[in-house]
């Protein structure tokens, strides 16, 4: 398989077959580094395509759940091996669809493979515990049952890792899956599905239906035969999905936005803090849910930190992520570019000082891409829009505080609570941060972005529906506990 095939048509994957949508219509996935370049055409599916996929998943579920966890695990190992074989191709496709650098895309693909292997092994691990009964003649224990058919709705920012960190645990615990990826990165998803096909996964166990969020995404949320929905994306969409799922009694899990702070204490290693800020805020063009968005610095070191940050920002090379030496690619799509530029405008209008960047890059090779400069605002205060709302772009809001206590208050003064980071050498500050910071991921002397696949991942406050993904935590969502009481 070679990704450089242009204008390729990608079909839905339903019941083990690649199928054209009933609509006979397609949606375009384009390269954000060059909007004239089409990466692929994917199906603009209708509700009836989704119905077919759900029926296939429902039909396959009983046989799939009857397999041992070890047997299901073998399919996941085989899919991981297939992905390893196609790593370069998948990564290149992700860069072409989403814009992140090839190095990042390769790292993400390797992570996807590691996630598959982790969950393959999970098929051999415990699913319950024995609980002493008050009846001396009884045995009481818990076991776990799959939910049934699980709907997976994913965003474009991690087009490989997120689908896999949802599908792998869903599958290993005996569920069957219908996935609807973001259209912007649906070709990458098709390539992942191809790896499962190559692994010989039984027909109907994994199905992919591409299409618009309002038809296929909402269709998943409302489908009476989908028992669980796992979603990652924006808060507005997440809440709609949650409401639709709740209304019909389906289980749901929502991972949503962030407004992640980094606190830089006066005693911090400033060079380390600058490196982490640059990486957290600008890698993937700021389009990680855990990206650093607010940098809250103690006044004693504010000016020197700012100078160091500006100096390092100047070294950032922007361009097509496929090219050698490029550190930051374009925004993933035109909408995102427009959103980022409108937040920059708001920052200026509300009185923040634009220190660096702030503009779209359009000259020469950049003219057909969705490029924006890495941007730093100074004198940002908590009530400003750029201090409150998720931008999802390469924009830093610098905020000055006098004390760590004030830094914590500022850091917590948002609706989100996904990830938060502090740079300090003071153990007291570290402990206060662990205790008082409202975030699902607490990072000390490390950037706000960064997740290990074996650890729970998810946010507090408006960042999630309060469940956790990845690691063993995934078991909580993808299974239901049964308490068993046995008397001879
Ligand atoms: P989005 O909410 O626009 O789309 C996500 C998915 O939902 C896509 O597949 C989309 O087609 C679908 N969708 C759109 N409208 C729908 C509807 N009415 N019903 C059902 N599905 C619908 O998000 P995006 O722009 O693709 O991704 C960016 C967002 O994702 C950011 O807010 C980011 O913070 C968030 N995100 C969160 C995490 C996390 O783990 N917390 C990780 C990555 C991204």
Short mmCIF file of C-alpha atoms and ligand atoms in Angstrom, two decimals:
data_model
loop_
_atom_site.label_atom_id
_atom_site.label_comp_id
_atom_site.label_asym_id
_atom_site.label_seq_id
_atom_site.Cartn_x
_atom_site.Cartn_y
_atom_site.Cartn_z
CA UNK A 1 0.00 0.00 0.00
CA UNK A 2 1.42 3.38 -0.93
CA UNK A 3 -0.19 6.50 0.41
CA UNK A 4 0.96 8.73 -2.39
CA UNK A 5 -1.89 7.34 -4.53
CA UNK A 6 -3.85 10.47 -5.28
CA UNK A 7 -7.60 10.98 -5.16
CA UNK A 8 -8.24 7.50 -3.92
CA UNK A 9 -11.78 6.51 -3.08
CA UNK A 10 -12.32 5.01 0.37
CA UNK A 11 -15.41 3.00 1.21
CA UNK A 12 -17.23 2.12 4.39
CA UNK A 13 -16.21 -1.11 6.11
CA UNK A 14 -19.33 -3.05 7.05
CA UNK A 15 -19.66 -6.73 7.94
CA UNK A 16 -16.15 -7.45 6.66
CA UNK A 17 -16.66 -5.78 3.26
CA UNK A 18 -15.71 -2.41 1.80
CA UNK A 19 -19.02 -0.90 0.69
CA UNK A 20 -20.16 2.25 -1.11
CA UNK A 21 -22.66 4.42 0.73
CA UNK A 22 -26.29 4.41 -0.32
CA UNK A 23 -25.87 8.14 -0.95
CA UNK A 24 -23.38 7.58 -3.81
CA UNK A 25 -21.81 10.76 -2.54
CA UNK A 26 -18.37 11.45 -1.10
CA UNK A 27 -16.61 13.93 1.15
CA UNK A 28 -13.10 15.22 0.49
CA UNK A 29 -10.16 14.91 2.81
CA UNK A 30 -7.56 17.51 1.87
CA UNK A 31 -3.98 18.26 2.85
CA UNK A 32 -3.88 21.31 5.15
CA UNK A 33 -0.35 22.06 3.96
CA UNK A 34 -1.74 22.43 0.44
CA UNK A 35 -5.49 22.74 0.24
CA UNK A 36 -5.46 21.91 -3.47
CA UNK A 37 -4.27 18.42 -2.76
CA UNK A 38 -6.93 15.78 -2.13
CA UNK A 39 -5.75 12.95 0.13
CA UNK A 40 -8.85 10.89 -0.44
CA UNK A 41 -12.59 10.77 -0.96
CA UNK A 42 -14.60 9.09 1.76
CA UNK A 43 -18.22 8.07 1.85
CA UNK A 44 -20.79 10.70 2.78
CA UNK A 45 -22.92 8.07 4.45
CA UNK A 46 -26.57 8.07 5.28
CA UNK A 47 -28.45 6.73 8.26
CA UNK A 48 -29.17 3.50 6.35
CA UNK A 49 -25.42 2.81 6.04
CA UNK A 50 -25.12 3.21 9.78
CA UNK A 51 -28.05 0.84 10.29
CA UNK A 52 -26.27 -1.77 8.19
CA UNK A 53 -23.08 -1.38 10.21
CA UNK A 54 -24.89 -1.61 13.53
CA UNK A 55 -26.75 -4.71 12.35
CA UNK A 56 -23.43 -6.30 11.33
CA UNK A 57 -21.87 -5.45 14.68
CA UNK A 58 -24.89 -6.78 16.55
CA UNK A 59 -24.82 -10.02 14.62
CA UNK A 60 -21.10 -10.55 15.26
CA UNK A 61 -21.18 -9.73 18.95
CA UNK A 62 -22.33 -13.04 20.39
CA UNK A 63 -19.60 -15.10 18.72
CA UNK A 64 -16.98 -12.48 19.50
CA UNK A 65 -17.84 -12.30 23.17
CA UNK A 66 -17.77 -16.12 23.42
CA UNK A 67 -14.08 -16.18 22.42
CA UNK A 68 -11.62 -16.20 25.29
CA UNK A 69 -9.87 -12.94 26.05
CA UNK A 70 -6.64 -14.60 24.94
CA UNK A 71 -8.15 -15.44 21.54
CA UNK A 72 -9.44 -11.90 21.08
CA UNK A 73 -5.99 -10.71 22.10
CA UNK A 74 -4.42 -12.64 19.24
CA UNK A 75 -6.37 -10.52 16.76
CA UNK A 76 -5.13 -7.37 18.45
CA UNK A 77 -1.53 -8.61 18.33
CA UNK A 78 -2.00 -9.40 14.63
CA UNK A 79 -3.46 -5.92 13.98
CA UNK A 80 -0.46 -4.40 15.81
CA UNK A 81 1.90 -6.39 13.59
CA UNK A 82 0.05 -5.24 10.47
CA UNK A 83 0.29 -1.64 11.66
CA UNK A 84 3.97 -2.04 12.28
CA UNK A 85 4.39 -3.27 8.73
CA UNK A 86 2.53 -0.22 7.40
CA UNK A 87 3.85 2.28 9.94
CA UNK A 88 5.47 4.63 7.44
CA UNK A 89 2.46 4.66 5.19
CA UNK A 90 -0.01 5.30 8.01
CA UNK A 91 2.13 8.05 9.50
CA UNK A 92 2.57 9.74 6.13
CA UNK A 93 -1.16 9.61 5.56
CA UNK A 94 -1.81 11.18 8.98
CA UNK A 95 0.62 14.01 8.21
CA UNK A 96 -1.01 14.60 4.84
CA UNK A 97 -4.50 14.69 6.31
CA UNK A 98 -3.88 16.45 9.58
CA UNK A 99 -0.67 18.42 9.12
CA UNK A 100 1.39 17.32 12.13
CA UNK A 101 5.04 16.60 11.39
CA UNK A 102 6.00 13.19 10.11
CA UNK A 103 8.08 12.61 13.23
CA UNK A 104 5.03 13.22 15.42
CA UNK A 105 2.84 11.08 13.17
CA UNK A 106 5.34 8.22 13.34
CA UNK A 107 5.44 8.56 17.12
CA UNK A 108 1.65 8.45 17.20
CA UNK A 109 1.56 5.35 15.00
CA UNK A 110 4.10 3.62 17.26
CA UNK A 111 1.92 4.55 20.20
CA UNK A 112 -1.13 3.05 18.47
CA UNK A 113 0.78 -0.19 18.03
CA UNK A 114 1.83 -0.19 21.69
CA UNK A 115 -1.80 0.42 22.76
CA UNK A 116 -2.95 -2.55 20.68
CA UNK A 117 -0.34 -4.78 22.32
CA UNK A 118 -1.19 -3.52 25.78
CA UNK A 119 -4.86 -4.36 25.33
CA UNK A 120 -4.05 -7.65 23.61
CA UNK A 121 -2.36 -8.64 26.89
CA UNK A 122 -5.36 -7.37 28.83
CA UNK A 123 -7.31 -10.34 27.46
CA UNK A 124 -5.34 -12.54 29.89
CA UNK A 125 -5.76 -10.36 32.99
CA UNK A 126 -8.31 -10.52 35.76
CA UNK A 127 -11.85 -9.30 35.26
CA UNK A 128 -13.22 -9.73 38.74
CA UNK A 129 -12.64 -10.39 42.41
CA UNK A 130 -13.90 -12.63 45.15
CA UNK A 131 -15.82 -10.84 47.88
CA UNK A 132 -16.38 -12.66 51.19
CA UNK A 133 -20.06 -13.46 51.58
CA UNK A 134 -21.83 -13.31 54.92
CA UNK A 135 -23.19 -16.75 54.04
CA UNK A 136 -20.47 -19.29 54.89
CA UNK A 137 -21.78 -21.70 52.26
CA UNK A 138 -21.72 -19.25 49.39
CA UNK A 139 -19.14 -17.99 46.95
CA UNK A 140 -19.53 -14.39 45.90
CA UNK A 141 -17.50 -12.79 43.14
CA UNK A 142 -17.64 -10.23 40.38
CA UNK A 143 -17.17 -10.77 36.70
CA UNK A 144 -17.55 -8.45 33.75
CA UNK A 145 -19.73 -8.49 30.66
CA UNK A 146 -19.25 -6.48 27.47
CA UNK A 147 -21.74 -3.71 26.74
CA UNK A 148 -22.60 -5.10 23.28
CA UNK A 149 -22.21 -2.79 20.30
CA UNK A 150 -20.05 0.25 21.01
CA UNK A 151 -20.12 3.43 18.91
CA UNK A 152 -16.80 5.25 18.60
CA UNK A 153 -16.76 8.92 17.53
CA UNK A 154 -13.34 10.49 17.12
CA UNK A 155 -11.74 13.87 16.32
CA UNK A 156 -8.99 14.70 13.84
CA UNK A 157 -6.20 15.75 16.14
CA UNK A 158 -4.88 12.28 17.04
CA UNK A 159 -6.19 10.34 14.05
CA UNK A 160 -4.36 7.13 14.99
CA UNK A 161 -4.01 7.01 18.77
CA UNK A 162 -7.55 8.05 19.73
CA UNK A 163 -9.43 5.56 17.51
CA UNK A 164 -7.12 2.82 18.76
CA UNK A 165 -7.29 3.71 22.44
CA UNK A 166 -11.07 3.41 22.13
CA UNK A 167 -11.38 0.43 19.76
CA UNK A 168 -8.73 -1.79 21.36
CA UNK A 169 -10.28 -1.91 24.85
CA UNK A 170 -13.79 -2.11 23.38
CA UNK A 171 -12.77 -5.18 21.38
CA UNK A 172 -10.70 -6.96 24.00
CA UNK A 173 -13.58 -6.94 26.50
CA UNK A 174 -15.90 -8.55 23.94
CA UNK A 175 -17.73 -5.61 22.40
CA UNK A 176 -18.13 -5.09 18.68
CA UNK A 177 -17.52 -1.65 17.22
CA UNK A 178 -18.91 0.90 14.79
CA UNK A 179 -16.49 3.80 14.34
CA UNK A 180 -17.15 7.18 12.79
CA UNK A 181 -13.91 9.10 12.43
CA UNK A 182 -13.62 12.84 11.77
CA UNK A 183 -13.90 13.36 8.02
CA UNK A 184 -10.65 15.34 7.97
CA UNK A 185 -8.73 12.20 8.95
CA UNK A 186 -11.02 9.43 7.72
CA UNK A 187 -8.45 8.07 5.27
CA UNK A 188 -6.01 7.45 8.12
CA UNK A 189 -8.78 5.64 9.97
CA UNK A 190 -9.48 3.51 6.89
CA UNK A 191 -5.81 2.50 6.90
CA UNK A 192 -6.07 1.43 10.54
CA UNK A 193 -9.22 -0.57 9.74
CA UNK A 194 -7.29 -2.22 6.89
CA UNK A 195 -4.79 -3.46 9.48
CA UNK A 196 -7.61 -5.14 11.44
CA UNK A 197 -8.83 -6.65 8.20
CA UNK A 198 -5.32 -7.91 7.49
CA UNK A 199 -5.31 -9.38 11.01
CA UNK A 200 -8.30 -11.52 10.01
CA UNK A 201 -10.76 -10.00 12.47
CA UNK A 202 -14.10 -11.81 12.06
CA UNK A 203 -16.65 -10.01 9.85
CA UNK A 204 -18.79 -7.45 11.65
CA UNK A 205 -16.58 -7.15 14.74
CA UNK A 206 -15.24 -3.79 13.57
CA UNK A 207 -17.15 -1.53 11.19
CA UNK A 208 -16.35 1.94 9.91
CA UNK A 209 -18.91 4.40 8.58
CA UNK A 210 -17.71 7.82 7.45
CA UNK A 211 -19.88 10.88 7.08
CA UNK A 212 -21.02 14.05 8.72
CA UNK A 213 -21.21 14.44 12.47
CA UNK A 214 -24.81 15.55 12.39
CA UNK A 215 -25.95 12.45 10.47
CA UNK A 216 -23.63 9.58 11.40
CA UNK A 217 -22.31 10.92 14.73
CA UNK A 218 -25.74 11.90 15.98
CA UNK A 219 -27.10 8.67 14.45
CA UNK A 220 -24.71 6.68 16.67
CA UNK A 221 -25.75 8.65 19.74
CA UNK A 222 -29.42 7.92 19.03
CA UNK A 223 -29.19 4.37 17.69
CA UNK A 224 -31.25 1.97 19.82
CA UNK A 225 -28.86 -0.94 19.14
CA UNK A 226 -25.72 0.87 20.24
CA UNK A 227 -25.21 0.19 23.92
CA UNK A 228 -22.19 2.38 24.63
CA UNK A 229 -20.77 5.52 23.01
CA UNK A 230 -17.24 6.72 23.46
CA UNK A 231 -16.57 10.21 22.14
CA UNK A 232 -13.61 12.55 21.97
CA UNK A 233 -14.07 16.02 20.60
CA UNK A 234 -15.43 19.45 21.43
CA UNK A 235 -17.66 20.28 24.38
CA UNK A 236 -20.63 21.43 22.33
CA UNK A 237 -20.83 18.19 20.37
CA UNK A 238 -19.99 16.06 23.41
CA UNK A 239 -22.88 17.45 25.40
CA UNK A 240 -25.34 16.74 22.58
CA UNK A 241 -24.12 13.16 22.38
CA UNK A 242 -24.34 12.77 26.14
CA UNK A 243 -27.92 14.05 26.15
CA UNK A 244 -29.00 11.74 23.35
CA UNK A 245 -27.34 8.73 24.98
CA UNK A 246 -28.76 9.54 28.41
CA UNK A 247 -32.26 9.96 26.96
CA UNK A 248 -32.27 6.37 25.77
CA UNK A 249 -30.31 4.91 28.70
CA UNK A 250 -27.08 4.12 26.83
CA UNK A 251 -23.70 4.29 28.54
CA UNK A 252 -21.51 7.15 27.33
CA UNK A 253 -18.07 8.55 27.82
CA UNK A 254 -17.07 12.03 26.68
CA UNK A 255 -13.52 13.37 26.51
CA UNK A 256 -13.59 17.02 25.59
CA UNK A 257 -11.71 20.30 25.69
CA UNK A 258 -8.95 21.74 27.82
CA UNK A 259 -7.42 25.09 28.76
CA UNK A 260 -4.28 23.69 30.24
CA UNK A 261 -2.01 25.83 32.38
CA UNK A 262 1.67 25.62 33.15
CA UNK A 263 2.79 27.34 36.35
CA UNK A 264 6.37 28.56 36.45
CA UNK A 265 7.51 29.14 40.03
CA UNK A 266 10.32 31.57 40.89
CA UNK A 267 12.49 28.61 41.91
CA UNK A 268 11.97 26.67 38.65
CA UNK A 269 14.63 25.61 36.21
CA UNK A 270 13.64 28.24 33.64
CA UNK A 271 15.31 26.64 30.64
CA UNK A 272 13.48 23.41 31.33
CA UNK A 273 10.22 25.33 31.76
CA UNK A 274 10.72 27.19 28.47
CA UNK A 275 11.41 23.94 26.58
CA UNK A 276 8.26 22.38 28.04
CA UNK A 277 6.17 25.46 27.25
CA UNK A 278 7.29 25.54 23.63
CA UNK A 279 6.72 21.84 23.18
CA UNK A 280 3.39 21.80 25.04
CA UNK A 281 2.00 24.88 23.31
CA UNK A 282 3.29 24.61 19.76
CA UNK A 283 3.82 20.95 18.89
CA UNK A 284 1.01 19.66 16.68
CA UNK A 285 0.31 23.38 16.11
CA UNK A 286 -1.28 23.55 19.56
CA UNK A 287 -3.99 21.09 18.56
CA UNK A 288 -3.71 18.66 21.45
CA UNK A 289 -6.41 18.55 24.08
CA UNK A 290 -3.56 18.63 26.61
CA UNK A 291 -1.72 21.49 24.89
CA UNK A 292 -0.34 24.29 27.05
CA UNK A 293 -2.52 27.33 26.60
CA UNK A 294 -1.91 29.51 29.66
CA UNK A 295 1.53 30.13 31.11
CA UNK A 296 1.29 31.51 34.64
CA UNK A 297 4.62 32.87 35.81
CA UNK A 298 5.72 34.22 39.20
CA UNK A 299 6.58 37.91 38.90
CA UNK A 300 10.19 37.48 40.16
CA UNK A 301 11.12 35.54 37.00
CA UNK A 302 8.44 36.79 34.61
CA UNK A 303 10.63 39.05 32.45
CA UNK A 304 13.52 36.63 32.14
CA UNK A 305 11.17 33.72 31.37
CA UNK A 306 9.45 35.84 28.72
CA UNK A 307 12.75 36.72 27.03
CA UNK A 308 13.86 33.09 26.96
CA UNK A 309 10.48 32.01 25.59
CA UNK A 310 10.58 34.60 22.80
CA UNK A 311 14.10 33.60 21.86
CA UNK A 312 13.21 29.91 21.55
CA UNK A 313 10.01 30.67 19.65
CA UNK A 314 12.06 32.40 16.96
CA UNK A 315 13.77 29.05 16.21
CA UNK A 316 10.50 27.34 15.23
CA UNK A 317 10.41 26.30 11.60
CA UNK A 318 6.93 26.23 10.06
CA UNK A 319 6.04 24.25 6.96
CA UNK A 320 4.78 21.04 5.40
CA UNK A 321 5.16 18.35 8.06
CA UNK A 322 6.45 15.89 5.47
CA UNK A 323 9.57 17.99 4.93
CA UNK A 324 12.81 17.48 6.86
CA UNK A 325 13.62 20.15 9.41
CA UNK A 326 10.03 21.34 9.88
CA UNK A 327 9.01 21.66 13.53
CA UNK A 328 5.43 22.96 13.22
CA UNK A 329 2.91 22.18 10.50
CA UNK A 330 -0.29 24.01 9.52
CA UNK A 331 -3.60 24.11 11.37
CA UNK A 332 -5.46 20.91 10.53
CA UNK A 333 -8.21 22.57 8.53
CA UNK A 334 -9.54 25.90 7.39
CA UNK A 335 -12.13 26.10 10.15
CA UNK A 336 -9.46 25.66 12.75
CA UNK A 337 -7.30 28.34 11.13
CA UNK A 338 -10.24 30.76 11.15
CA UNK A 339 -10.97 29.95 14.79
CA UNK A 340 -7.36 30.53 15.82
CA UNK A 341 -7.15 33.84 13.95
CA UNK A 342 -10.43 35.01 15.47
CA UNK A 343 -9.13 34.27 18.99
CA UNK A 344 -5.95 36.21 18.20
CA UNK A 345 -8.14 39.12 17.11
CA UNK A 346 -10.12 38.87 20.35
CA UNK A 347 -6.91 38.84 22.37
CA UNK A 348 -5.83 42.10 20.75
CA UNK A 349 -9.28 43.68 21.03
CA UNK A 350 -9.58 42.81 24.71
CA UNK A 351 -6.27 44.48 25.52
CA UNK A 352 -3.68 41.72 25.68
CA UNK A 353 -0.27 42.63 24.23
CA UNK A 354 0.72 40.66 21.15
CA UNK A 355 4.39 39.81 21.75
CA UNK A 356 5.07 37.47 18.89
CA UNK A 357 3.35 35.97 15.84
CA UNK A 358 -0.37 36.53 15.47
CA UNK A 359 -0.67 36.24 11.71
CA UNK A 360 -1.51 33.77 9.02
CA UNK A 361 1.51 32.82 6.89
CA UNK A 362 0.68 33.09 3.20
CA UNK A 363 3.82 33.87 1.23
CA UNK A 364 5.53 31.53 -1.23
CA UNK A 365 5.16 27.83 -0.40
CA UNK A 366 2.71 28.67 2.37
CA UNK A 367 0.08 30.21 0.13
CA UNK A 368 -2.21 27.19 -0.15
CA UNK A 369 -1.78 25.95 3.41
CA UNK A 370 -3.50 26.80 6.69
CA UNK A 371 -0.42 28.18 8.42
CA UNK A 372 -0.39 30.49 11.40
CA UNK A 373 2.60 31.85 13.30
CA UNK A 374 3.34 30.62 16.82
CA UNK A 375 1.78 33.36 18.90
CA UNK A 376 2.49 34.75 22.37
CA UNK A 377 0.32 37.23 24.24
CA UNK A 378 1.58 39.22 27.23
CA UNK A 379 -0.47 40.96 29.95
CA UNK A 380 -3.31 38.45 29.78
CA UNK A 381 -5.81 38.59 32.62
CA UNK A 382 -8.23 35.89 33.71
CA UNK A 383 -11.42 37.50 32.39
CA UNK A 384 -10.09 37.71 28.81
CA UNK A 385 -11.52 35.28 26.27
CA UNK A 386 -8.05 33.96 25.40
CA UNK A 387 -7.57 33.06 29.07
CA UNK A 388 -10.88 31.22 29.27
CA UNK A 389 -11.78 29.48 26.01
CA UNK A 390 -10.05 26.61 24.29
CA UNK A 391 -8.28 27.96 21.18
CA UNK A 392 -6.79 24.71 19.89
CA UNK A 393 -3.97 26.49 18.11
CA UNK A 394 -0.40 27.70 18.70
CA UNK A 395 -1.30 30.54 21.05
CA UNK A 396 0.17 31.20 24.51
CA UNK A 397 -1.43 33.49 27.07
CA UNK A 398 1.26 34.74 29.48
CA UNK A 399 -0.08 35.66 32.91
CA UNK A 400 1.84 37.22 35.80
CA UNK A 401 1.19 36.28 39.45
CA UNK A 402 2.86 37.14 42.76
CA UNK A 403 2.60 33.82 44.57
CA UNK A 404 2.02 30.12 44.00
CA UNK A 405 -1.31 30.44 45.79
CA UNK A 406 -2.38 33.10 43.31
CA UNK A 407 -1.04 30.96 40.46
CA UNK A 408 -3.25 28.08 41.59
CA UNK A 409 -6.29 30.34 41.80
CA UNK A 410 -5.68 31.62 38.27
CA UNK A 411 -4.97 28.12 36.98
CA UNK A 412 -8.26 26.83 38.40
CA UNK A 413 -10.30 29.80 37.21
CA UNK A 414 -11.59 28.12 34.03
CA UNK A 415 -14.36 25.68 33.21
CA UNK A 416 -11.89 23.00 32.08
CA UNK A 417 -9.70 20.62 34.05
CA UNK A 418 -7.84 18.30 31.72
CA UNK A 419 -4.10 18.67 32.25
CA UNK A 420 -1.94 21.02 34.32
CA UNK A 421 1.75 21.39 34.85
CA UNK A 422 4.06 23.14 37.34
CA UNK A 423 7.75 23.85 37.15
CA UNK A 424 9.28 24.15 40.59
CA UNK A 425 12.02 22.69 42.76
CA UNK A 426 10.03 23.25 45.94
CA UNK A 427 8.36 20.14 47.34
CA UNK A 428 5.77 22.27 49.17
CA UNK A 429 4.67 23.85 45.88
CA UNK A 430 4.51 20.41 44.29
CA UNK A 431 2.28 19.08 47.07
CA UNK A 432 -0.04 22.11 46.96
CA UNK A 433 -0.31 21.67 43.21
CA UNK A 434 -1.21 17.97 43.48
CA UNK A 435 -3.76 18.79 46.15
CA UNK A 436 -5.38 21.95 44.84
CA UNK A 437 -5.17 21.79 41.06
CA UNK A 438 -8.44 20.76 39.41
CA UNK A 439 -7.11 18.57 36.61
CA UNK A 440 -7.24 14.92 35.65
CA UNK A 441 -3.56 14.97 34.68
CA UNK A 442 -1.09 16.54 37.09
CA UNK A 443 2.37 17.03 35.64
CA UNK A 444 5.35 18.22 37.67
CA UNK A 445 8.46 19.49 35.88
CA UNK A 446 7.04 18.08 32.69
CA UNK A 447 4.97 19.59 29.87
CA UNK A 448 1.17 19.58 30.06
CA UNK A 449 0.87 17.39 26.97
CA UNK A 450 1.90 13.78 27.27
CA UNK A 451 -0.03 10.69 28.20
CA UNK A 452 1.17 7.19 28.98
CA UNK A 453 -1.08 4.48 27.57
CA UNK A 454 -1.04 2.34 30.72
CA UNK A 455 -2.31 5.17 32.97
CA UNK A 456 -5.82 6.58 33.30
CA UNK A 457 -6.54 9.57 31.08
CA UNK A 458 -9.37 12.06 31.39
CA UNK A 459 -10.36 15.41 32.79
CA UNK A 460 -12.20 17.06 35.65
CA UNK A 461 -14.89 19.76 35.40
CA UNK A 462 -16.09 20.38 31.81
CA UNK A 463 -13.25 18.41 30.23
CA UNK A 464 -14.96 15.06 30.48
CA UNK A 465 -18.03 13.16 31.54
CA UNK A 466 -15.82 12.05 34.47
CA UNK A 467 -14.96 8.59 33.28
CA UNK A 468 -11.39 7.69 32.37
CA UNK A 469 -9.84 6.14 29.28
CA UNK A 470 -6.71 4.04 28.73
CA UNK A 471 -4.83 1.70 31.03
CA UNK A 472 -6.93 -0.49 33.26
CA UNK A 473 -9.43 2.35 33.67
CA UNK A 474 -10.85 1.56 30.22
CA UNK A 475 -12.36 -1.61 31.67
CA UNK A 476 -14.78 0.51 33.70
CA UNK A 477 -16.36 1.97 30.62
CA UNK A 478 -16.31 -0.95 28.21
CA UNK A 479 -17.76 -3.53 30.58
CA UNK A 480 -20.57 -3.89 33.07
CA UNK A 481 -19.90 -5.54 36.44
CA UNK A 482 -21.94 -8.60 37.37
CA UNK A 483 -21.97 -9.63 41.02
CA UNK A 484 -22.36 -13.39 41.26
CA UNK A 485 -23.63 -15.23 44.32
CA UNK A 486 -23.30 -19.02 44.17
CA UNK A 487 -24.65 -21.41 46.74
CA UNK A 488 -24.16 -25.14 46.51
P1 LIG B 1 -15.69 17.91 17.06
O1 LIG B 1 -16.45 17.86 18.33
O2 LIG B 1 -16.04 18.94 16.07
O3 LIG B 1 -15.77 16.51 16.30
C1 LIG B 1 -15.46 15.30 16.93
C2 LIG B 1 -16.22 14.19 16.25
O4 LIG B 1 -17.62 14.37 16.48
C3 LIG B 1 -16.04 14.15 14.73
O5 LIG B 1 -16.02 12.80 14.29
C4 LIG B 1 -17.30 14.84 14.24
O6 LIG B 1 -17.67 14.48 12.93
C5 LIG B 1 -18.33 14.35 15.24
N1 LIG B 1 -19.53 15.20 15.33
C6 LIG B 1 -19.68 16.48 14.92
N2 LIG B 1 -20.95 16.89 15.16
C7 LIG B 1 -21.60 15.85 15.72
C8 LIG B 1 -22.93 15.66 16.21
N3 LIG B 1 -23.84 16.63 16.16
N4 LIG B 1 -23.23 14.47 16.77
C9 LIG B 1 -22.31 13.49 16.86
N5 LIG B 1 -21.05 13.60 16.40
C10 LIG B 1 -20.70 14.77 15.84
O7 LIG B 1 -14.14 18.02 17.50
P2 LIG B 1 -12.86 18.18 16.57
O8 LIG B 1 -12.87 19.57 16.03
O9 LIG B 1 -12.78 17.03 15.63
O10 LIG B 1 -11.68 18.01 17.64
C11 LIG B 1 -11.21 19.05 18.45
C12 LIG B 1 -11.79 18.96 19.85
O11 LIG B 1 -11.51 17.67 20.41
C13 LIG B 1 -11.17 19.94 20.82
O12 LIG B 1 -12.17 20.51 21.61
C14 LIG B 1 -10.27 19.07 21.68
O13 LIG B 1 -9.99 19.58 22.97
C15 LIG B 1 -11.03 17.81 21.74
N6 LIG B 1 -10.16 16.70 22.11
C16 LIG B 1 -10.26 16.19 23.37
C17 LIG B 1 -9.44 15.16 23.77
C18 LIG B 1 -9.56 14.55 25.14
O14 LIG B 1 -9.14 13.42 25.31
N7 LIG B 1 -10.11 15.24 26.11
C19 LIG B 1 -8.50 14.63 22.88
C20 LIG B 1 -8.43 15.18 21.60
C21 LIG B 1 -9.28 16.21 21.22
#
